[in-house]
Amino acid sequence: MSKTLKHEIKADGLIDKGMMLLWSKGYNATSVNDIVKEAGVPKGSFYFYFKSKEDFAIKSIEKYFQQQFGPAFELLDNKTISPKQRLLDLYELRSNILKEQFDCKMGCLGCNLANEMAEHSEAIRNAVHSKTEMIKSKIASVIEEAQNYGEISNTLPAIDLAAFMEDAGRGAMVSMKEMNSAYPIDNFMTIIRSVLLK
Amino acid sequence: MSKTLKHEIKADGLIDKGMMLLWSKGYNATSVNDIVKEAGVPKGSFYFYFKSKEDFAIKSIEKYFQQQFGPAFELLDNKTISPKQRLLDLYELRSNILKEQFDCKMGCLGCNLANEMAEHSEAIRNAVHSKTEMIKSKIASVIEEAQNYGEISNTLPAIDLAAFMEDAGRGAMVSMKEMNSAYPIDNFMTIIRSVLLK
DNA sequence: TAAAAATATGACCACTCGTCTAGTATACAA
DNA sequence: TTGTATACTAGACGAGTGGTCATATTTTTA
């Protein structure tokens, strides 16, 4: 096994554990000590694998999006299903994860960190932003497909509609955490079905 | 001047200064030291005026909503203007404040703190939540008015539509901070005008 | 096998955190 | 003027912060 691979496996273990802390507690409320304790790794090792806490957060953001949105986006590429249905499947999948897997508690790591850190860490802001842009453009292209296919009569520019839906989803996640309830997510699904993707 | 009044004036000064810090930096990134320094008050005094940092945050939330939404809601009560126009005026006012007054940097204190603290402080979660519910129901009642008046043909339950619009607005604020741009807010305005309040 | 490079370790640094106590200043009643 | 109650504050407290480093151990290379 190559050195760099072994190195990456170790670093990945740290990220796996630390990501959950960052996700549920936020950046400032998660200490490096919390992370190494959770991963069962000595403190000194942390700074062998990561340049800083900020560097760790950025690597966690990258892993998070890859892990959470990789499978979700495979849905969007399945050409045997109509474009509109693919969009609905994507949102359905994401909202079920939010509701069931995490009990309406965590929201989205990217959104959480963007909200907490955008003003204070340009690096974190950029890390989230570039992923978000990628997601928006993927969704926009399927919306456009559905519009051309005649499945969505809404004539708004696809990229604006995609941006709006993603924003609405983000807000629904904030409210979900605030209300401790799945209502905002369910309401989001109802309204994109009945109004936005009509 | 009565003692309790003097007391409240002093406490209010602390809140005025500290609220801006809480708003722009978040809860965990704002220290009690920051707050007292900004207000020019000795550190020891902080705990004379407030039970704890959490208590301070809750009082700040209350003042924030009263200050920010008081004038905005007067718009909603002006019966000389049609209900739909009142809604658009409200959102126009709020988005202009976000864009111009704070340079797309701060977002909403309530939303910021809900996102950061909902899981970790039940008291803060409740403080924001109760204000949010009040706002939603005010907006819902004007939507209902507009629906009855025939100005809004959208037949969704007013309360669900209000909740969705507020959530979409929250998400737009998160994205505004993340992108450092007014686009999410402008896009929000365009879509509520052309789709949701149609 | 020996030398060299990579990795592991936890004590430690300087600093900041939220909180609290012991005390000083002030106002007012006697 | 004095005594007392209230209003206020300085500074210390213990805990915790992100980060460093000398040293120890393991792995690779020669």
Coordinates of C-alpha atoms (C1' of nucleotides) in Angstrom, one line a residue:
Chain A
M1 CA 0.0 0.0 0.0
S2 CA 1.4 3.4 -1.0
K3 CA 2.4 5.9 1.6
T4 CA 0.1 8.5 0.4
L5 CA -2.8 6.1 0.4
K6 CA -2.2 5.0 4.0
H7 CA -1.9 8.6 4.9
E8 CA -5.2 9.3 3.3
I9 CA -6.9 6.5 5.1
K10 CA -5.8 7.7 8.4
A11 CA -6.8 11.3 7.6
D12 CA -10.2 10.0 6.4
G13 CA -10.9 8.3 9.7
L14 CA -10.4 11.6 11.4
I15 CA -12.7 13.3 8.9
D16 CA -15.4 10.7 9.3
K17 CA -15.7 11.3 13.0
G18 CA -15.0 15.0 13.0
M19 CA -17.4 15.7 10.2
M20 CA -20.3 14.6 12.4
L21 CA -19.3 16.9 15.2
L22 CA -18.8 19.8 12.8
W23 CA -22.2 19.0 11.3
S24 CA -24.1 18.8 14.5
K25 CA -22.3 21.4 16.7
G26 CA -20.9 23.8 14.2
Y27 CA -17.4 25.1 13.8
N28 CA -16.8 27.2 16.8
A29 CA -18.5 24.8 19.2
T30 CA -16.4 21.9 18.0
S31 CA -12.9 21.8 19.4
V32 CA -9.9 20.0 18.0
N33 CA -9.8 18.1 21.3
D34 CA -13.4 17.0 20.6
I35 CA -12.4 15.7 17.2
V36 CA -9.3 13.7 18.3
K37 CA -11.1 12.3 21.3
E38 CA -14.0 11.1 19.1
A39 CA -11.6 9.5 16.7
G40 CA -9.4 8.0 19.4
V41 CA -6.3 9.7 18.0
P42 CA -3.7 11.7 20.0
K43 CA -3.9 15.4 19.7
G44 CA -0.5 15.8 18.1
S45 CA -1.5 13.6 15.2
F46 CA -4.2 16.0 14.1
Y47 CA -1.7 18.5 13.1
F48 CA 0.3 15.9 11.3
Y49 CA -2.6 15.2 9.0
F50 CA -4.1 18.7 8.8
K51 CA -2.6 22.1 8.5
S52 CA -5.2 23.7 10.9
K53 CA -8.7 23.4 12.1
E54 CA -9.9 25.4 9.1
D55 CA -8.1 23.0 6.8
F56 CA -9.8 20.1 8.5
A57 CA -13.2 21.8 8.0
I58 CA -12.6 22.3 4.3
K59 CA -11.6 18.7 3.8
S60 CA -14.7 17.7 5.8
I61 CA -16.9 19.8 3.5
E62 CA -15.4 18.2 0.4
K63 CA -16.0 14.7 1.8
Y64 CA -19.5 15.6 2.9
F65 CA -20.7 16.7 -0.5
Q66 CA -19.0 13.8 -2.2
Q67 CA -20.7 11.4 0.3
Q68 CA -24.1 13.0 0.5
F69 CA -24.6 14.1 -3.1
G70 CA -22.7 11.5 -5.1
P71 CA -25.5 8.9 -4.9
A72 CA -28.2 11.6 -5.1
F73 CA -26.8 12.9 -8.4
E74 CA -26.8 9.4 -9.9
L75 CA -30.5 9.7 -9.9
L76 CA -30.3 12.8 -12.1
D77 CA -28.4 10.9 -14.8
N78 CA -30.8 8.0 -15.1
K79 CA -32.2 8.7 -18.5
T80 CA -34.7 5.9 -18.3
I81 CA -36.8 8.2 -16.0
S82 CA -38.4 11.5 -17.1
P83 CA -36.5 14.6 -16.1
K84 CA -39.2 16.0 -13.9
Q85 CA -39.5 12.7 -12.1
R86 CA -35.7 12.6 -11.6
L87 CA -35.9 16.0 -9.9
L88 CA -38.7 15.0 -7.7
D89 CA -36.9 11.7 -6.8
L90 CA -33.8 13.8 -5.9
Y91 CA -35.7 16.1 -3.6
E92 CA -37.7 13.2 -2.1
L93 CA -34.4 11.3 -1.3
R94 CA -32.8 14.3 0.3
S95 CA -35.8 15.2 2.4
N96 CA -36.2 11.6 3.6
I97 CA -32.6 11.6 4.7
L98 CA -33.1 14.8 6.6
K99 CA -36.2 13.6 8.3
E100 CA -35.5 10.0 9.1
Q101 CA -31.7 9.6 9.3
F102 CA -31.1 12.6 11.5
D103 CA -34.4 13.3 13.2
C104 CA -34.7 16.8 11.9
K105 CA -31.7 17.8 13.9
M106 CA -28.6 18.4 11.7
G107 CA -29.6 20.2 8.6
C108 CA -26.9 20.3 5.9
L109 CA -23.2 20.7 6.9
G110 CA -22.5 23.0 3.9
C111 CA -25.4 25.3 4.8
N112 CA -24.6 25.3 8.5
L113 CA -21.0 26.2 7.9
A114 CA -21.8 28.8 5.3
N115 CA -24.2 30.5 7.6
E116 CA -21.8 30.4 10.6
M117 CA -18.5 31.1 8.9
A118 CA -19.0 32.8 5.5
E119 CA -18.1 36.2 7.0
H120 CA -15.1 34.9 8.9
S121 CA -13.4 32.4 6.7
E122 CA -13.0 33.1 3.1
A123 CA -11.6 29.6 2.6
I124 CA -14.7 27.9 4.1
R125 CA -17.0 30.2 2.2
N126 CA -15.4 29.3 -1.0
A127 CA -15.4 25.6 -0.3
V128 CA -19.1 25.6 0.3
H129 CA -19.8 28.0 -2.5
S130 CA -18.1 26.0 -5.2
K131 CA -20.0 22.9 -4.3
T132 CA -23.2 24.7 -4.2
E133 CA -22.7 26.2 -7.6
M134 CA -22.0 22.8 -9.0
I135 CA -25.2 21.4 -7.5
K136 CA -27.3 24.3 -8.8
S137 CA -26.0 23.9 -12.4
K138 CA -26.7 20.2 -12.4
I139 CA -30.2 20.8 -11.2
A140 CA -30.7 23.6 -13.7
S141 CA -29.7 21.4 -16.6
V142 CA -32.4 18.8 -15.6
I143 CA -35.0 21.5 -15.2
E144 CA -34.1 22.7 -18.7
E145 CA -34.5 19.2 -20.0
A146 CA -37.9 19.0 -18.4
Q147 CA -39.0 22.3 -19.8
N148 CA -37.9 21.3 -23.3
Y149 CA -39.6 17.9 -22.8
G150 CA -42.8 19.8 -22.0
E151 CA -43.0 18.4 -18.4
I152 CA -42.6 21.7 -16.7
S153 CA -44.6 24.6 -18.0
N154 CA -42.9 27.2 -15.7
T155 CA -40.9 29.4 -18.1
L156 CA -38.5 30.9 -15.7
P157 CA -34.9 30.6 -16.6
A158 CA -33.8 27.2 -15.3
I159 CA -30.8 28.5 -13.4
D160 CA -33.0 31.0 -11.5
L161 CA -35.5 28.3 -10.6
A162 CA -32.8 26.0 -9.5
A163 CA -31.2 28.6 -7.3
F164 CA -34.6 29.5 -5.8
M165 CA -35.5 25.9 -5.0
E166 CA -32.1 25.3 -3.5
D167 CA -32.4 28.4 -1.4
A168 CA -35.9 27.5 -0.3
G169 CA -34.6 24.1 0.7
R170 CA -31.9 25.7 2.8
G171 CA -34.4 27.9 4.5
A172 CA -36.6 24.9 5.1
M173 CA -33.6 23.1 6.8
V174 CA -33.1 26.1 9.1
S175 CA -36.7 26.1 10.1
M176 CA -36.7 22.4 10.5
K177 CA -34.0 22.8 13.1
E178 CA -35.8 25.7 14.7
M179 CA -39.1 24.0 14.9
N180 CA -37.8 20.5 15.6
S181 CA -40.3 19.3 13.1
A182 CA -40.5 17.9 9.6
Y183 CA -43.2 20.4 8.6
P184 CA -40.9 22.8 6.7
I185 CA -39.5 20.0 4.6
D186 CA -42.9 18.5 3.8
N187 CA -44.2 21.9 3.0
F188 CA -41.3 22.5 0.7
M189 CA -41.9 19.2 -1.1
T190 CA -45.6 20.0 -1.5
I191 CA -45.0 23.4 -3.0
I192 CA -42.3 22.5 -5.4
R193 CA -44.5 19.7 -6.6
S194 CA -47.7 21.8 -6.9
V195 CA -46.3 25.2 -7.9
L196 CA -42.6 25.5 -8.9
L197 CA -42.2 22.3 -11.0
K198 CA -45.7 22.6 -12.5
Chain B
M1 CA -35.5 58.8 37.2
S2 CA -36.5 55.5 38.7
K3 CA -33.9 52.9 39.5
T4 CA -35.5 50.2 37.3
L5 CA -35.6 52.6 34.4
K6 CA -32.0 53.6 34.8
H7 CA -31.2 49.9 35.0
E8 CA -33.0 49.2 31.8
I9 CA -31.3 52.1 29.9
K10 CA -27.9 50.7 30.8
A11 CA -28.9 47.2 29.9
D12 CA -30.3 48.5 26.6
G13 CA -27.0 50.2 25.7
L14 CA -25.3 46.9 26.2
I15 CA -27.9 45.2 24.0
D16 CA -27.6 47.8 21.2
K17 CA -23.9 47.3 20.9
G18 CA -23.8 43.6 21.6
M19 CA -26.7 42.8 19.2
M20 CA -24.6 43.9 16.2
L21 CA -21.7 41.6 17.3
L22 CA -24.0 38.7 17.8
W23 CA -25.7 39.4 14.4
S24 CA -22.5 39.7 12.4
K25 CA -20.2 37.2 14.2
G26 CA -22.7 34.7 15.7
Y27 CA -23.0 33.4 19.2
N28 CA -19.9 31.4 19.7
A29 CA -17.6 33.8 18.0
T30 CA -18.8 36.7 20.1
S31 CA -17.3 36.8 23.6
V32 CA -18.7 38.6 26.6
N33 CA -15.4 40.6 26.5
D34 CA -16.2 41.8 22.9
I35 CA -19.6 43.0 24.0
V36 CA -18.5 44.9 27.1
K37 CA -15.5 46.4 25.2
E38 CA -17.8 47.6 22.4
A39 CA -20.2 49.1 24.9
G40 CA -17.5 50.7 27.0
V41 CA -18.8 49.0 30.1
P42 CA -16.6 47.2 32.7
K43 CA -16.7 43.4 32.4
G44 CA -17.9 42.9 35.9
S45 CA -21.1 44.8 35.0
F46 CA -22.2 42.4 32.4
Y47 CA -23.4 39.9 34.9
F48 CA -25.1 42.6 36.9
Y49 CA -27.3 43.3 34.0
F50 CA -27.7 39.8 32.5
K51 CA -28.0 36.4 34.1
S52 CA -25.7 34.9 31.5
K53 CA -24.5 35.2 27.9
E54 CA -27.5 33.1 26.8
D55 CA -29.8 35.5 28.7
F56 CA -28.2 38.4 26.9
A57 CA -28.7 36.7 23.5
I58 CA -32.4 36.2 24.2
K59 CA -32.9 39.8 25.2
S60 CA -31.0 40.8 22.0
I61 CA -33.3 38.6 19.9
E62 CA -36.4 40.2 21.4
K63 CA -35.1 43.7 20.8
Y64 CA -34.0 42.8 17.3
F65 CA -37.4 41.6 16.2
Q66 CA -39.1 44.5 17.8
Q67 CA -36.7 47.0 16.1
Q68 CA -36.6 45.3 12.7
F69 CA -40.1 44.1 12.3
G70 CA -42.1 46.8 14.1
P71 CA -42.0 49.3 11.3
A72 CA -42.2 46.6 8.6
F73 CA -45.4 45.3 10.0
E74 CA -47.0 48.7 10.1
L75 CA -47.0 48.4 6.3
L76 CA -49.2 45.3 6.6
D77 CA -51.9 47.1 8.5
N78 CA -52.3 50.0 6.1
K79 CA -55.7 49.2 4.7
T80 CA -55.5 52.0 2.1
I81 CA -53.3 49.7 0.1
S82 CA -54.4 46.4 -1.4
P83 CA -53.3 43.3 0.5
K84 CA -51.1 41.9 -2.2
Q85 CA -49.3 45.2 -2.6
R86 CA -48.8 45.4 1.1
L87 CA -47.1 42.0 1.0
L88 CA -44.8 43.1 -1.9
D89 CA -44.0 46.3 -0.1
L90 CA -43.0 44.4 3.0
Y91 CA -40.7 42.0 1.2
E92 CA -39.3 44.9 -0.9
L93 CA -38.5 46.8 2.3
R94 CA -36.9 43.9 4.0
S95 CA -34.8 43.0 0.9
N96 CA -33.6 46.6 0.5
I97 CA -32.5 46.7 4.1
L98 CA -30.6 43.5 3.6
K99 CA -28.9 44.7 0.4
E100 CA -28.2 48.3 1.1
Q101 CA -27.9 48.7 4.9
F102 CA -25.7 45.8 5.5
D103 CA -24.0 45.1 2.2
C104 CA -25.2 41.5 2.0
K105 CA -23.2 40.6 5.0
M106 CA -25.3 40.0 8.0
G107 CA -28.5 38.2 7.1
C108 CA -31.0 38.0 9.9
L109 CA -30.1 37.7 13.5
G110 CA -32.9 35.4 14.3
C111 CA -32.1 33.1 11.4
N112 CA -28.4 33.1 12.1
L113 CA -28.9 32.2 15.8
A114 CA -31.5 29.6 15.1
N115 CA -29.2 27.9 12.7
E116 CA -26.2 28.1 15.0
M117 CA -27.9 27.4 18.3
A118 CA -31.2 25.6 17.8
E119 CA -29.7 22.3 18.8
H120 CA -27.7 23.5 21.8
S121 CA -29.9 26.1 23.5
E122 CA -33.5 25.4 23.9
A123 CA -34.0 28.9 25.2
I124 CA -32.6 30.5 22.1
R125 CA -34.5 28.2 19.9
N126 CA -37.7 29.1 21.6
A127 CA -37.0 32.8 21.5
V128 CA -36.5 32.8 17.8
H129 CA -39.3 30.3 17.2
S130 CA -42.0 32.3 18.9
K131 CA -41.1 35.5 17.0
T132 CA -41.0 33.5 13.7
E133 CA -44.5 32.0 14.3
M134 CA -45.9 35.5 15.0
I135 CA -44.5 36.8 11.8
K136 CA -45.7 33.9 9.8
S137 CA -49.3 34.2 11.0
K138 CA -49.3 38.0 10.3
I139 CA -48.2 37.3 6.8
A140 CA -50.6 34.4 6.3
S141 CA -53.6 36.6 7.3
V142 CA -52.7 39.2 4.6
I143 CA -52.3 36.4 2.1
E144 CA -55.7 35.2 3.0
E145 CA -57.1 38.7 2.6
A146 CA -55.5 38.9 -0.9
Q147 CA -56.9 35.5 -1.8
N148 CA -60.4 36.5 -0.8
Y149 CA -60.0 39.9 -2.5
G150 CA -59.1 38.0 -5.8
E151 CA -55.6 39.4 -6.0
I152 CA -53.8 36.1 -5.5
S153 CA -55.1 33.1 -7.4
N154 CA -52.8 30.7 -5.8
T155 CA -55.2 28.4 -3.7
L156 CA -52.6 27.0 -1.3
P157 CA -53.5 27.3 2.3
A158 CA -52.3 30.8 3.3
I159 CA -50.3 29.6 6.3
D160 CA -48.4 27.1 4.2
L161 CA -47.6 29.7 1.5
A162 CA -46.5 32.1 4.2
A163 CA -44.2 29.5 5.8
F164 CA -42.7 28.6 2.4
M165 CA -42.0 32.2 1.5
E166 CA -40.4 32.9 4.9
D167 CA -38.3 29.8 4.5
A168 CA -37.3 30.7 1.0
G169 CA -36.3 34.1 2.3
R170 CA -34.2 32.6 5.0
G171 CA -32.4 30.4 2.5
A172 CA -31.9 33.4 0.3
M173 CA -30.2 35.1 3.2
V174 CA -27.8 32.2 3.8
S175 CA -26.9 32.2 0.1
M176 CA -26.5 35.9 0.0
K177 CA -23.9 35.6 2.7
E178 CA -22.3 32.7 1.0
M179 CA -22.1 34.3 -2.4
N180 CA -21.5 37.8 -1.1
S181 CA -24.1 38.9 -3.6
A182 CA -27.6 40.3 -3.8
Y183 CA -28.6 37.8 -6.5
P184 CA -30.4 35.4 -4.1
I185 CA -32.5 38.2 -2.7
D186 CA -33.4 39.6 -6.1
N187 CA -34.2 36.2 -7.4
F188 CA -36.4 35.6 -4.4
M189 CA -38.3 38.8 -5.1
T190 CA -38.7 38.0 -8.8
I191 CA -40.1 34.5 -8.1
I192 CA -42.5 35.5 -5.3
R193 CA -43.8 38.2 -7.6
S194 CA -44.1 36.1 -10.7
V195 CA -45.0 32.7 -9.3
L196 CA -46.0 32.5 -5.6
L197 CA -48.1 35.6 -5.2
K198 CA -49.7 35.2 -8.7
Chain C
dT1 C1' 22.1 -4.4 9.6
dA2 C1' 22.5 0.5 10.0
dA3 C1' 21.1 4.9 8.7
dA4 C1' 17.4 7.8 7.4
dA5 C1' 12.9 9.2 6.8
dA6 C1' 8.1 9.1 8.3
dT7 C1' 4.9 8.9 11.9
dA8 C1' 3.2 9.0 16.7
dT9 C1' 2.8 11.1 21.2
dG10 C1' 1.2 14.0 25.0
dA11 C1' 3.1 17.6 27.7
dC12 C1' 3.1 22.3 27.0
dC13 C1' 2.5 27.3 25.3
dA14 C1' 0.2 31.6 25.5
dC15 C1' -4.2 33.0 25.4
dT16 C1' -9.3 33.4 25.8
dC17 C1' -13.5 31.7 27.6
dG18 C1' -17.9 32.5 30.7
dT19 C1' -18.6 33.2 35.4
dC20 C1' -18.3 34.7 40.1
dT21 C1' -16.8 36.7 44.4
dA22 C1' -15.2 40.1 47.3
dG23 C1' -15.0 44.5 47.5
dT24 C1' -15.8 49.7 46.4
dA25 C1' -18.8 53.5 45.4
dT26 C1' -23.1 55.7 45.8
dA27 C1' -27.8 56.9 47.6
dC28 C1' -30.7 57.6 51.1
dA29 C1' -32.7 57.2 55.9
dA30 C1' -32.1 58.3 60.7
Chain D
dT1 C1' -23.1 63.0 60.2
dT2 C1' -23.6 58.4 60.4
dG3 C1' -25.2 53.7 59.2
dT4 C1' -27.0 50.8 56.0
dA5 C1' -28.8 49.1 51.8
dT6 C1' -28.2 49.1 47.1
dA7 C1' -25.6 49.7 42.7
dC8 C1' -21.8 48.6 40.6
dT9 C1' -16.9 46.8 39.3
dA10 C1' -12.1 44.8 39.2
dG11 C1' -9.9 41.1 38.8
dA12 C1' -9.2 36.3 39.7
dC13 C1' -10.9 31.5 38.7
dG14 C1' -10.7 27.1 36.5
dA15 C1' -11.5 25.3 32.3
dG16 C1' -10.6 25.1 27.7
dT17 C1' -8.6 27.1 23.2
dG18 C1' -5.8 26.2 18.7
dG19 C1' -1.4 25.1 18.0
dT20 C1' 3.8 23.6 18.8
dC21 C1' 7.5 20.7 19.8
dA22 C1' 11.0 17.5 21.5
dT23 C1' 11.2 13.0 21.8
dA24 C1' 10.0 8.2 20.9
dT25 C1' 8.7 4.7 17.8
dT26 C1' 8.0 2.6 13.4
dT27 C1' 8.9 2.0 8.6
dT28 C1' 11.6 2.4 4.5
dT29 C1' 15.8 2.5 2.2
dA30 C1' 20.7 1.4 1.3

